[in-house]
PDB file of C-alpha atoms in Angstrom:
ATOM      1  CA  MET A 425    -101.063 -27.098  21.025  1.00 43.00           C
ATOM      2  CA  ARG A 426    -101.474 -23.304  20.394  1.00 45.00           C
ATOM      3  CA  ASP A 427     -98.559 -22.906  22.691  1.00 50.00           C
ATOM      4  CA  ILE A 428     -96.730 -25.364  21.268  1.00 44.00           C
ATOM      5  CA  TYR A 429     -96.683 -24.195  17.633  1.00 46.00           C
ATOM      6  CA  ARG A 430     -95.903 -20.563  19.286  1.00 51.00           C
ATOM      7  CA  GLY A 431     -92.522 -21.915  20.753  1.00 49.00           C
ATOM      8  CA  VAL A 432     -91.462 -23.923  17.843  1.00 44.00           C
ATOM      9  CA  ALA A 433     -91.950 -20.366  15.565  1.00 48.00           C
ATOM     10  CA  VAL A 434     -89.729 -18.647  18.695  1.00 44.00           C
ATOM     11  CA  LEU A 435     -86.914 -21.372  18.011  1.00 47.00           C
ATOM     12  CA  ALA A 436     -87.033 -20.820  14.824  1.00 49.00           C
ATOM     13  CA  ALA A 437     -86.575 -17.334  14.208  1.00 49.00           C
ATOM     14  CA  VAL A 438     -83.547 -17.303  17.132  1.00 42.00           C
ATOM     15  CA  ALA A 439     -81.688 -19.824  14.936  1.00 47.00           C
ATOM     16  CA  ALA A 440     -82.049 -17.926  11.417  1.00 46.00           C
ATOM     17  CA  GLY A 441     -80.530 -14.688  13.943  1.00 46.00           C
ATOM     18  CA  ALA A 442     -77.939 -16.824  14.922  1.00 42.00           C
ATOM     19  CA  ALA A 443     -76.972 -18.064  11.615  1.00 42.00           C
ATOM     20  CA  ALA A 444     -77.021 -14.750   9.968  1.00 40.00           C
ATOM     21  CA  LEU A 445     -74.591 -13.732  12.792  1.00 36.00           C
ATOM     22  CA  VAL A 446     -72.430 -16.564  11.629  1.00 37.00           C
ATOM     23  CA  LEU A 447     -72.380 -15.220   8.014  1.00 35.00           C
ATOM     24  CA  VAL A 448     -70.988 -11.345   9.138  1.00 36.00           C
ATOM     25  CA  LEU A 449     -68.761 -11.949  11.618  1.00 32.00           C
ATOM     26  CA  PRO A 450     -65.425 -12.722  10.773  1.00 37.00           C
ATOM     27  CA  SER A 451     -64.031 -16.315  11.862  1.00 36.00           C
ATOM     28  CA  GLY A 452     -60.268 -15.142  12.990  1.00 36.00           C
ATOM     29  CA  PRO A 453     -58.399 -11.856  14.082  1.00 32.00           C
ATOM     30  CA  ASP A 454     -56.341 -11.760  10.624  1.00 31.00           C
ATOM     31  CA  GLU A 455     -59.555 -11.578   8.234  1.00 29.00           C
ATOM     32  CA  VAL A 456     -61.516  -9.038   6.936  1.00 30.00           C
ATOM     33  CA  ALA A 457     -65.409  -8.404   7.476  1.00 31.00           C
ATOM     34  CA  ALA A 458     -66.332  -6.803   4.493  1.00 31.00           C
ATOM     35  CA  GLY A 459     -65.658  -5.818   1.090  1.00 34.00           C
ATOM     36  CA  PRO A 460     -65.044  -8.666  -1.661  1.00 34.00           C
ATOM     37  CA  VAL A 461     -62.137 -10.210  -2.266  1.00 31.00           C
ATOM     38  CA  ALA A 462     -59.577 -10.207  -5.693  1.00 32.00           C
ATOM     39  CA  ALA A 463     -58.666 -13.538  -6.503  1.00 33.00           C
ATOM     40  CA  PRO A 464     -55.215 -14.938  -6.870  1.00 33.00           C
ATOM     41  CA  SER A 465     -53.824 -14.846 -10.375  1.00 33.00           C
ATOM     42  CA  ALA A 466     -52.849 -18.392 -10.313  1.00 36.00           C
ATOM     43  CA  VAL A 467     -53.928 -21.163  -7.488  1.00 34.00           C
ATOM     44  CA  PRO A 468     -51.528 -24.073  -7.559  1.00 36.00           C
ATOM     45  CA  SER A 469     -53.146 -27.284  -7.945  1.00 36.00           C
ATOM     46  CA  SER A 470     -52.397 -30.147  -5.353  1.00 35.00           C
ATOM     47  CA  SER A 471     -50.914 -32.173  -7.781  1.00 38.00           C
ATOM     48  CA  GLY A 472     -48.817 -29.748  -9.631  1.00 38.00           C
ATOM     49  CA  PRO A 473     -46.135 -27.026  -8.044  1.00 41.00           C
ATOM     50  CA  ALA A 474     -47.247 -23.868  -6.525  1.00 43.00           C
ATOM     51  CA  ALA A 475     -47.168 -20.892  -8.776  1.00 41.00           C
ATOM     52  CA  PRO A 476     -44.020 -18.662  -8.495  1.00 42.00           C
ATOM     53  CA  SER A 477     -44.139 -15.451  -6.227  1.00 41.00           C
ATOM     54  CA  PRO A 478     -45.018 -12.362  -8.124  1.00 42.00           C
ATOM     55  CA  VAL A 479     -41.945 -10.790  -5.432  1.00 39.00           C
ATOM     56  CA  PRO A 480     -38.810 -11.298  -7.130  1.00 41.00           C
ATOM     57  CA  SER A 481     -35.916 -13.297  -4.542  1.00 40.00           C
ATOM     58  CA  SER A 482     -32.582 -12.170  -4.130  1.00 38.00           C
ATOM     59  CA  SER A 483     -31.541 -15.239  -6.183  1.00 39.00           C
ATOM     60  CA  ALA A 484     -33.528 -14.223  -9.565  1.00 39.00           C
ATOM     61  CA  PRO A 485     -32.301 -11.981 -12.488  1.00 40.00           C
ATOM     62  CA  ALA A 486     -32.507  -8.518 -11.819  1.00 40.00           C
ATOM     63  CA  ALA A 487     -33.728  -7.674 -14.843  1.00 39.00           C
ATOM     64  CA  SER A 488     -34.207  -9.347 -18.187  1.00 38.00           C
ATOM     65  CA  PRO A 489     -32.189  -7.699 -21.190  1.00 39.00           C
ATOM     66  CA  SER A 490     -35.203  -5.866 -22.256  1.00 36.00           C
ATOM     67  CA  ALA A 491     -35.579  -3.862 -18.969  1.00 36.00           C
ATOM     68  CA  SER A 492     -32.051  -3.307 -18.633  1.00 36.00           C
ATOM     69  CA  PRO A 493     -31.061  -3.508 -22.393  1.00 37.00           C
ATOM     70  CA  THR A 494     -26.888  -2.115 -20.418  1.00 37.00           C
ATOM     71  CA  ALA A 495     -26.890  -5.438 -17.806  1.00 41.00           C
ATOM     72  CA  THR A 496     -24.150  -7.797 -18.400  1.00 41.00           C
ATOM     73  CA  PRO A 497     -24.223 -11.173 -16.783  1.00 44.00           C
ATOM     74  CA  SER A 498     -21.650 -12.090 -14.870  1.00 43.00           C
ATOM     75  CA  PRO A 499     -19.068 -14.926 -15.512  1.00 41.00           C
ATOM     76  CA  GLY A 500     -20.184 -18.553 -15.864  1.00 40.00           C
ATOM     77  CA  SER A 501     -24.034 -17.257 -15.110  1.00 42.00           C
ATOM     78  CA  SER A 502     -27.118 -18.570 -17.571  1.00 45.00           C
ATOM     79  CA  LEU A 503     -27.908 -16.629 -19.759  1.00 52.00           C
ATOM     80  CA  ALA A 504     -31.620 -15.849 -20.695  1.00 56.00           C
ATOM     81  CA  PRO A 505     -33.222 -15.200 -24.313  1.00 70.00           C
ATOM     82  CA  GLY A 506     -32.373 -11.471 -25.506  1.00 77.00           C
ATOM     83  CA  TYR A 507     -28.857 -11.222 -24.437  1.00 85.00           C
ATOM     84  CA  THR A 508     -26.637  -9.783 -27.367  1.00 93.00           C
ATOM     85  CA  ALA A 509     -23.547 -12.112 -28.823  1.00 94.00           C
ATOM     86  CA  MET A 510     -21.362  -9.634 -26.927  1.00 95.00           C
ATOM     87  CA  GLN A 511     -23.013 -10.539 -23.310  1.00 94.00           C
ATOM     88  CA  ALA A 512     -22.894 -14.284 -23.796  1.00 93.00           C
ATOM     89  CA  LEU A 513     -19.137 -13.644 -24.593  1.00 96.00           C
ATOM     90  CA  TYR A 514     -18.249 -11.374 -21.599  1.00 94.00           C
ATOM     91  CA  ALA A 515     -20.512 -14.416 -19.514  1.00 94.00           C
ATOM     92  CA  ASP A 516     -18.153 -16.714 -20.558  1.00 96.00           C
ATOM     93  CA  PRO A 517     -15.610 -18.127 -18.075  1.00 96.00           C
ATOM     94  CA  ARG A 518     -13.500 -19.205 -20.658  1.00 97.00           C
ATOM     95  CA  VAL A 519     -12.894 -15.921 -22.260  1.00 97.00           C
ATOM     96  CA  PRO A 520     -11.117 -13.498 -20.447  1.00 97.00           C
ATOM     97  CA  ARG A 521     -11.746  -9.816 -21.060  1.00 96.00           C
ATOM     98  CA  LEU A 522      -9.549  -8.304 -23.624  1.00 97.00           C
ATOM     99  CA  THR A 523      -7.573  -5.323 -21.568  1.00 95.00           C
ATOM    100  CA  ALA A 524      -5.073  -2.640 -23.230  1.00 93.00           C
ATOM    101  CA  GLU A 525      -2.358  -4.924 -21.221  1.00 95.00           C
ATOM    102  CA  VAL A 526      -2.680  -7.420 -23.944  1.00 97.00           C
ATOM    103  CA  LYS A 527      -0.063  -6.149 -26.845  1.00 95.00           C
ATOM    104  CA  ARG A 528       0.156  -6.309 -30.344  1.00 96.00           C
ATOM    105  CA  MET A 529       3.199  -8.018 -32.248  1.00 95.00           C
ATOM    106  CA  ARG A 530       5.612  -7.911 -34.630  1.00 93.00           C
ATOM    107  CA  LEU A 531       4.296  -8.891 -38.205  1.00 92.00           C
ATOM    108  CA  THR A 532       6.671 -11.012 -40.221  1.00 88.00           C
ATOM    109  CA  ARG A 533       7.382 -10.565 -44.214  1.00 84.00           C
ATOM    110  CA  PRO A 534       4.425 -11.478 -45.770  1.00 79.00           C
ATOM    111  CA  ALA A 535       4.651 -15.166 -47.644  1.00 84.00           C
ATOM    112  CA  LYS A 536       5.466 -15.973 -50.879  1.00 89.00           C
ATOM    113  CA  ARG A 537       3.026 -18.187 -51.878  1.00 94.00           C
ATOM    114  CA  TYR A 538      -0.687 -17.823 -51.856  1.00 95.00           C
ATOM    115  CA  VAL A 539      -3.976 -19.730 -51.570  1.00 96.00           C
ATOM    116  CA  LYS A 540      -6.536 -18.131 -53.188  1.00 96.00           C
ATOM    117  CA  ASP A 541      -9.968 -18.654 -51.243  1.00 97.00           C
ATOM    118  CA  LYS A 542     -12.439 -17.382 -53.798  1.00 96.00           C
ATOM    119  CA  ARG A 543     -15.576 -17.735 -51.139  1.00 97.00           C
ATOM    120  CA  THR A 544     -13.869 -15.828 -48.448  1.00 98.00           C
ATOM    121  CA  GLY A 545     -12.152 -13.613 -50.778  1.00 98.00           C
ATOM    122  CA  LEU A 546      -9.122 -14.391 -48.939  1.00 98.00           C
ATOM    123  CA  ALA A 547      -5.617 -14.883 -49.985  1.00 97.00           C
ATOM    124  CA  VAL A 548      -3.438 -16.534 -47.051  1.00 97.00           C
ATOM    125  CA  PRO A 549       0.212 -18.009 -47.008  1.00 97.00           C
ATOM    126  CA  ARG A 550       0.679 -21.734 -47.980  1.00 97.00           C
ATOM    127  CA  LEU A 551       2.826 -23.044 -45.298  1.00 97.00           C
ATOM    128  CA  ALA A 552       6.037 -24.868 -46.168  1.00 95.00           C
ATOM    129  CA  ALA A 553       6.445 -28.790 -45.232  1.00 96.00           C
ATOM    130  CA  PRO A 554       5.774 -30.676 -43.383  1.00 97.00           C
ATOM    131  CA  TRP A 555       2.498 -28.750 -43.650  1.00 98.00           C
ATOM    132  CA  LYS A 556      -0.160 -29.916 -46.564  1.00 97.00           C
ATOM    133  CA  ALA A 557      -3.413 -29.552 -48.322  1.00 96.00           C
ATOM    134  CA  HIS A 558      -5.979 -31.539 -47.165  1.00 94.00           C
ATOM    135  CA  GLY A 559      -9.600 -31.654 -48.102  1.00 94.00           C
ATOM    136  CA  ALA A 560     -11.366 -28.567 -47.133  1.00 95.00           C
ATOM    137  CA  ALA A 561     -15.041 -29.236 -46.124  1.00 93.00           C
ATOM    138  CA  PRO A 562     -16.372 -28.192 -43.819  1.00 94.00           C
ATOM    139  CA  PHE A 563     -14.452 -25.355 -44.297  1.00 97.00           C
ATOM    140  CA  THR A 564     -12.834 -23.670 -47.435  1.00 98.00           C
ATOM    141  CA  SER A 565      -9.514 -24.454 -47.368  1.00 98.00           C
ATOM    142  CA  LYS A 566      -7.384 -26.426 -45.103  1.00 98.00           C
ATOM    143  CA  GLN A 567      -4.075 -27.001 -44.255  1.00 98.00           C
ATOM    144  CA  VAL A 568      -3.018 -29.482 -41.294  1.00 98.00           C
ATOM    145  CA  LEU A 569       0.433 -31.143 -40.058  1.00 98.00           C
ATOM    146  CA  PRO A 570       0.828 -34.632 -40.326  1.00 97.00           C
ATOM    147  CA  ARG A 571      -0.301 -36.243 -36.828  1.00 95.00           C
ATOM    148  CA  THR A 572       1.944 -37.171 -34.044  1.00 92.00           C
ATOM    149  CA  ARG A 573       1.836 -40.757 -32.733  1.00 90.00           C
ATOM    150  CA  GLY A 574      -0.342 -40.410 -29.015  1.00 87.00           C
ATOM    151  CA  ALA A 575      -1.403 -37.265 -29.564  1.00 90.00           C
ATOM    152  CA  ALA A 576      -5.042 -36.588 -30.705  1.00 90.00           C
ATOM    153  CA  LEU A 577      -4.875 -33.032 -32.288  1.00 95.00           C
ATOM    154  CA  ARG A 578      -2.434 -32.006 -34.510  1.00 97.00           C
ATOM    155  CA  GLY A 579      -2.025 -28.467 -36.472  1.00 98.00           C
ATOM    156  CA  LEU A 580      -4.908 -26.905 -38.142  1.00 98.00           C
ATOM    157  CA  PHE A 581      -4.951 -23.788 -40.890  1.00 98.00           C
ATOM    158  CA  VAL A 582      -8.356 -23.087 -42.346  1.00 98.00           C
ATOM    159  CA  THR A 583     -10.714 -20.286 -43.951  1.00 98.00           C
ATOM    160  CA  CYS A 584     -14.565 -20.403 -44.283  1.00 98.00           C
ATOM    161  CA  PRO A 585     -16.859 -17.137 -44.676  1.00 98.00           C
ATOM    162  CA  LEU A 586     -17.423 -16.105 -40.567  1.00 98.00           C
ATOM    163  CA  PRO A 587     -19.592 -18.787 -38.768  1.00 96.00           C
ATOM    164  CA  ILE A 588     -20.447 -16.378 -36.296  1.00 95.00           C
ATOM    165  CA  GLN A 589     -22.456 -13.034 -35.830  1.00 93.00           C
ATOM    166  CA  GLU A 590     -20.683 -10.655 -37.290  1.00 96.00           C
ATOM    167  CA  GLN A 591     -20.442  -7.153 -35.029  1.00 97.00           C
ATOM    168  CA  ASP A 592     -20.168  -3.072 -35.576  1.00 96.00           C
ATOM    169  CA  LYS A 593     -16.495  -3.240 -34.383  1.00 97.00           C
ATOM    170  CA  PRO A 594     -14.048  -5.435 -35.934  1.00 97.00           C
ATOM    171  CA  ARG A 595     -12.307  -6.210 -32.884  1.00 98.00           C
ATOM    172  CA  ASP A 596     -15.742  -7.346 -31.469  1.00 98.00           C
ATOM    173  CA  THR A 597     -16.095  -9.789 -34.223  1.00 98.00           C
ATOM    174  CA  ALA A 598     -12.432 -11.527 -33.717  1.00 98.00           C
ATOM    175  CA  LEU A 599     -13.583 -11.799 -30.165  1.00 98.00           C
ATOM    176  CA  LEU A 600     -16.531 -13.978 -30.870  1.00 97.00           C
ATOM    177  CA  ALA A 601     -14.675 -15.245 -33.796  1.00 98.00           C
ATOM    178  CA  ALA A 602     -12.132 -16.758 -31.213  1.00 98.00           C
ATOM    179  CA  ARG A 603     -14.584 -17.831 -28.752  1.00 98.00           C
ATOM    180  CA  TRP A 604     -16.343 -19.711 -31.772  1.00 97.00           C
ATOM    181  CA  THR A 605     -12.659 -21.454 -32.264  1.00 98.00           C
ATOM    182  CA  LEU A 606     -12.781 -23.354 -28.345  1.00 97.00           C
ATOM    183  CA  ASN A 607     -15.105 -25.733 -31.100  1.00 96.00           C
ATOM    184  CA  HIS A 608     -12.257 -27.402 -32.273  1.00 95.00           C
ATOM    185  CA  HIS A 609     -10.316 -27.610 -28.901  1.00 97.00           C
ATOM    186  CA  PRO A 610     -10.780 -29.760 -26.127  1.00 96.00           C
ATOM    187  CA  LYS A 611     -13.691 -29.569 -23.666  1.00 95.00           C
ATOM    188  CA  GLY A 612     -12.886 -27.342 -21.107  1.00 95.00           C
ATOM    189  CA  SER A 613     -10.432 -25.291 -22.935  1.00 97.00           C
ATOM    190  CA  ARG A 614      -9.700 -21.714 -21.918  1.00 98.00           C
ATOM    191  CA  ILE A 615      -8.066 -18.814 -23.265  1.00 98.00           C
ATOM    192  CA  THR A 616      -5.533 -16.715 -22.820  1.00 98.00           C
ATOM    193  CA  TRP A 617      -4.892 -13.475 -24.802  1.00 98.00           C
ATOM    194  CA  LEU A 618      -1.221 -12.864 -26.105  1.00 98.00           C
ATOM    195  CA  ALA A 619      -1.567 -10.336 -28.955  1.00 98.00           C
ATOM    196  CA  SER A 620      -4.543  -8.501 -30.336  1.00 98.00           C
ATOM    197  CA  GLN A 621      -4.438  -5.493 -33.414  1.00 97.00           C
ATOM    198  CA  PRO A 622      -5.908  -4.139 -36.329  1.00 97.00           C
ATOM    199  CA  VAL A 623      -4.765  -5.403 -39.652  1.00 96.00           C
ATOM    200  CA  LYS A 624      -6.419  -4.104 -42.933  1.00 95.00           C
ATOM    201  CA  ARG A 625      -9.793  -4.574 -43.422  1.00 97.00           C
ATOM    202  CA  GLY A 626     -10.008  -6.676 -40.300  1.00 98.00           C
ATOM    203  CA  TRP A 627      -8.570  -7.889 -36.658  1.00 98.00           C
ATOM    204  CA  LEU A 628      -6.234 -10.110 -35.756  1.00 98.00           C
ATOM    205  CA  LEU A 629      -6.365 -12.152 -32.055  1.00 98.00           C
ATOM    206  CA  VAL A 630      -3.186 -14.979 -30.890  1.00 98.00           C
ATOM    207  CA  TYR A 631      -4.233 -16.672 -28.338  1.00 98.00           C
ATOM    208  CA  ARG A 632      -3.033 -19.490 -25.696  1.00 98.00           C
ATOM    209  CA  VAL A 633      -5.702 -22.813 -25.389  1.00 98.00           C
ATOM    210  CA  THR A 634      -4.760 -24.621 -22.245  1.00 98.00           C
ATOM    211  CA  TYR A 635      -6.601 -27.875 -21.660  1.00 96.00           C
ATOM    212  CA  ARG A 636      -5.922 -30.593 -18.988  1.00 92.00           C
ATOM    213  CA  LYS A 637      -2.216 -30.277 -19.006  1.00 94.00           C
ATOM    214  CA  HIS A 638      -1.331 -28.961 -22.472  1.00 96.00           C
ATOM    215  CA  GLN A 639      -1.755 -26.240 -24.299  1.00 97.00           C
ATOM    216  CA  SER A 640      -1.991 -25.126 -28.387  1.00 98.00           C
ATOM    217  CA  ARG A 641      -1.289 -21.678 -29.435  1.00 98.00           C
ATOM    218  CA  ALA A 642      -4.204 -20.355 -31.944  1.00 98.00           C
ATOM    219  CA  ALA A 643      -5.080 -17.162 -33.632  1.00 98.00           C
ATOM    220  CA  VAL A 644      -7.703 -15.880 -35.931  1.00 98.00           C
ATOM    221  CA  VAL A 645      -7.834 -13.094 -38.407  1.00 98.00           C
ATOM    222  CA  VAL A 646     -10.929 -11.983 -39.420  1.00 98.00           C
ATOM    223  CA  VAL A 647     -11.098  -9.662 -43.106  1.00 98.00           C
ATOM    224  CA  ASP A 648     -13.185  -8.184 -44.949  1.00 98.00           C
ATOM    225  CA  GLY A 649     -12.529  -9.446 -48.337  1.00 97.00           C
ATOM    226  CA  GLY A 650     -15.855  -8.329 -50.291  1.00 97.00           C
ATOM    227  CA  MET A 651     -18.332 -11.044 -49.649  1.00 97.00           C
ATOM    228  CA  SER A 652     -21.568 -11.012 -47.997  1.00 96.00           C
ATOM    229  CA  LYS A 653     -19.940 -12.228 -45.125  1.00 97.00           C
ATOM    230  CA  PRO A 654     -15.939 -11.104 -43.922  1.00 98.00           C
ATOM    231  CA  GLY A 655     -13.670 -14.254 -44.066  1.00 98.00           C
ATOM    232  CA  LEU A 656     -12.239 -16.351 -41.104  1.00 98.00           C
ATOM    233  CA  ALA A 657      -8.769 -17.531 -41.027  1.00 98.00           C
ATOM    234  CA  PHE A 658      -7.905 -19.712 -38.096  1.00 98.00           C
ATOM    235  CA  VAL A 659      -5.072 -21.558 -37.030  1.00 98.00           C
ATOM    236  CA  THR A 660      -4.049 -23.694 -33.819  1.00 98.00           C
ATOM    237  CA  VAL A 661      -0.665 -25.747 -32.881  1.00 98.00           C
ATOM    238  CA  PRO A 662      -0.824 -27.876 -30.124  1.00 98.00           C
ATOM    239  CA  ASP A 663       2.515 -28.345 -28.097  1.00 97.00           C
ATOM    240  CA  THR A 664       2.940 -31.767 -28.910  1.00 96.00           C
ATOM    241  CA  GLN A 665       3.956 -29.750 -32.547  1.00 98.00           C
ATOM    242  CA  ARG A 666       5.601 -26.236 -30.717  1.00 97.00           C
ATOM    243  CA  LYS A 667       8.179 -26.237 -33.242  1.00 97.00           C
ATOM    244  CA  GLN A 668       5.418 -25.168 -35.929  1.00 97.00           C
ATOM    245  CA  TRP A 669       4.063 -22.493 -33.463  1.00 97.00           C
ATOM    246  CA  ARG A 670       6.346 -19.978 -35.413  1.00 95.00           C
ATOM    247  CA  ASP A 671       4.145 -20.556 -38.382  1.00 96.00           C
ATOM    248  CA  ILE A 672       1.267 -19.228 -36.505  1.00 97.00           C
ATOM    249  CA  GLY A 673       3.019 -15.592 -37.484  1.00 96.00           C
ATOM    250  CA  ARG A 674       3.462 -16.521 -40.831  1.00 95.00           C
ATOM    251  CA  VAL A 675      -0.348 -17.207 -40.823  1.00 96.00           C
ATOM    252  CA  VAL A 676      -1.442 -13.755 -39.551  1.00 96.00           C
ATOM    253  CA  SER A 677       1.368 -11.651 -41.250  1.00 96.00           C
ATOM    254  CA  GLY A 678       0.348 -13.270 -44.497  1.00 96.00           C
ATOM    255  CA  VAL A 679      -3.953 -13.335 -44.424  1.00 97.00           C
ATOM    256  CA  ARG A 680      -5.028 -10.491 -46.947  1.00 96.00           C
ATOM    257  CA  ALA A 681      -8.203  -9.172 -48.772  1.00 97.00           C
ATOM    258  CA  LEU A 682      -7.681 -10.718 -52.964  1.00 94.00           C
ATOM    259  CA  GLY A 683      -9.685  -7.354 -54.053  1.00 81.00           C
TER     260      GLY A 683
END
């Protein structure tokens, strides 16, 4: 019996040594045997999506706006929070860059009759028939052309306090205002610049808006009327009423500050 117990003790010692060897040795050639291993920052669960890799891929944005203030998104790209209003403008494929090739237009004689809009601090031309005054809401003044049979759009001339963020340069403010006016044109409309120039206390832009097989002529004039926000005058006339395109020149020539 004594020999049997001695043999059992020997076997137990051999087994313990083997277990210790398994715990020390790596299980494969790519593993590290010594030293603690840091836990990953996020471990994906079997029921949820995998955590994103910290290494940026070629399809991800190069940097956020806060990391690179001068970065400008390419046309049509999605915008991350933090981009400036002008960067958003430059990324909009509906609005081309305003280059030096866009010339000034010759302004006509000032109008003889005016509409005084005290909420914007602007005086704007009162256009002759077939234009007529219309209920202003949600604007502060409105003139319209009669509806044309079979056409969804009609001429519109309105004023309101600037509905977008004012920029340091009047030209940039006018650009953002022109982009905003696409809300009042059919979906998918695109701008082509026709004229750009400074006016007293502001800036004017004249442009063509193309949509499907049609187009409108439009203009914005942004002028500081002495109120908390600059005033905006916006006119658009569809090609179904192209005879009134000449009135756009009268509008941009006649907008002025009341004070």
